[in-house]
Amino acid sequence: MKGFNFYNLARSTLRVLFRYVWKLQIIGIENIPANGPLIIVANHSSLLDGLVMVAAFNFRLTFFQQHIYLTF
């Protein structure tokens, strides 16, 4: 299928869960510019921060993580 990818499927599913099941409210999204680069920083109050950000924004996010968290 053209245009199908896992990111879009995950974002759609997460939006339903966070907005209708857990009543997520997004405040201040009008302050985010429509074009250009943007840095979003999560405060990591839970392990769900990344998933909430994917559900909240209408554009694709790229995540960065400090390398010390990737060692096993």
mmCIF file of C-alpha atoms in Angstrom:
data_model
loop_
_atom_site.group_PDB
_atom_site.id
_atom_site.type_symbol
_atom_site.label_atom_id
_atom_site.label_comp_id
_atom_site.label_asym_id
_atom_site.label_seq_id
_atom_site.Cartn_x
_atom_site.Cartn_y
_atom_site.Cartn_z
ATOM 1 C CA MET A 1 0.000 0.000 0.000
ATOM 2 C CA LYS A 2 1.343 3.371 -0.975
ATOM 3 C CA GLY A 3 1.774 5.823 1.868
ATOM 4 C CA PHE A 4 1.447 3.214 4.630
ATOM 5 C CA ASN A 5 4.103 3.123 7.274
ATOM 6 C CA PHE A 6 4.335 2.071 10.886
ATOM 7 C CA TYR A 7 4.828 5.624 12.188
ATOM 8 C CA ASN A 8 1.472 6.818 10.810
ATOM 9 C CA LEU A 9 -0.321 3.740 12.134
ATOM 10 C CA ALA A 10 1.257 4.148 15.579
ATOM 11 C CA ARG A 11 0.475 7.884 15.671
ATOM 12 C CA SER A 12 -3.175 7.304 14.774
ATOM 13 C CA THR A 13 -3.554 4.585 17.399
ATOM 14 C CA LEU A 14 -1.813 6.654 20.075
ATOM 15 C CA ARG A 15 -3.978 9.684 19.311
ATOM 16 C CA VAL A 16 -7.133 7.691 19.926
ATOM 17 C CA LEU A 17 -5.768 6.272 23.175
ATOM 18 C CA PHE A 18 -4.373 9.498 24.596
ATOM 19 C CA ARG A 19 -7.159 11.838 23.506
ATOM 20 C CA TYR A 20 -10.228 9.718 24.189
ATOM 21 C CA VAL A 21 -9.189 7.148 26.783
ATOM 22 C CA TRP A 22 -6.804 9.243 28.906
ATOM 23 C CA LYS A 23 -8.274 12.697 28.005
ATOM 24 C CA LEU A 24 -5.027 14.292 26.803
ATOM 25 C CA GLN A 25 -5.292 18.070 26.449
ATOM 26 C CA ILE A 26 -2.710 19.988 24.452
ATOM 27 C CA ILE A 27 -2.221 23.559 25.651
ATOM 28 C CA GLY A 28 -0.130 26.084 23.725
ATOM 29 C CA ILE A 29 0.237 24.191 20.442
ATOM 30 C CA GLU A 30 -0.501 27.473 18.619
ATOM 31 C CA ASN A 31 2.930 28.689 19.768
ATOM 32 C CA ILE A 32 4.720 26.050 17.687
ATOM 33 C CA PRO A 33 5.845 27.407 14.286
ATOM 34 C CA ALA A 34 4.291 25.860 11.191
ATOM 35 C CA ASN A 35 7.617 25.648 9.312
ATOM 36 C CA GLY A 36 11.268 25.396 10.154
ATOM 37 C CA PRO A 37 13.355 23.485 12.640
ATOM 38 C CA LEU A 38 12.134 22.858 16.148
ATOM 39 C CA ILE A 39 13.541 21.283 19.305
ATOM 40 C CA ILE A 40 11.108 19.684 21.731
ATOM 41 C CA VAL A 41 12.440 18.563 25.106
ATOM 42 C CA ALA A 42 10.549 16.162 27.351
ATOM 43 C CA ASN A 43 10.921 16.321 31.102
ATOM 44 C CA HIS A 44 10.650 12.522 31.367
ATOM 45 C CA SER A 45 8.020 12.425 34.044
ATOM 46 C CA SER A 46 7.202 8.945 32.753
ATOM 47 C CA LEU A 47 8.264 6.463 30.102
ATOM 48 C CA LEU A 48 5.280 7.560 28.014
ATOM 49 C CA ASP A 49 6.731 10.994 27.127
ATOM 50 C CA GLY A 50 7.876 9.970 23.653
ATOM 51 C CA LEU A 51 4.563 8.302 22.852
ATOM 52 C CA VAL A 52 2.602 11.333 24.030
ATOM 53 C CA MET A 53 4.718 13.605 21.822
ATOM 54 C CA VAL A 54 4.104 11.395 18.777
ATOM 55 C CA ALA A 55 0.359 11.571 19.412
ATOM 56 C CA ALA A 56 0.342 15.325 20.053
ATOM 57 C CA PHE A 57 2.111 16.687 16.976
ATOM 58 C CA ASN A 58 0.968 16.628 13.343
ATOM 59 C CA PHE A 59 4.477 16.227 11.964
ATOM 60 C CA ARG A 60 6.995 13.421 12.116
ATOM 61 C CA LEU A 61 9.398 13.545 15.053
ATOM 62 C CA THR A 62 13.012 12.426 15.192
ATOM 63 C CA PHE A 63 14.264 11.316 18.600
ATOM 64 C CA PHE A 64 17.751 11.668 20.058
ATOM 65 C CA GLN A 65 19.024 9.889 23.119
ATOM 66 C CA GLN A 66 22.231 10.098 25.080
ATOM 67 C CA HIS A 67 24.442 7.126 24.265
ATOM 68 C CA ILE A 68 24.935 6.018 27.883
ATOM 69 C CA TYR A 69 21.299 4.887 27.973
ATOM 70 C CA LEU A 70 21.865 2.512 25.068
ATOM 71 C CA THR A 71 24.525 0.364 26.739
ATOM 72 C CA PHE A 72 23.478 -3.040 27.999
#
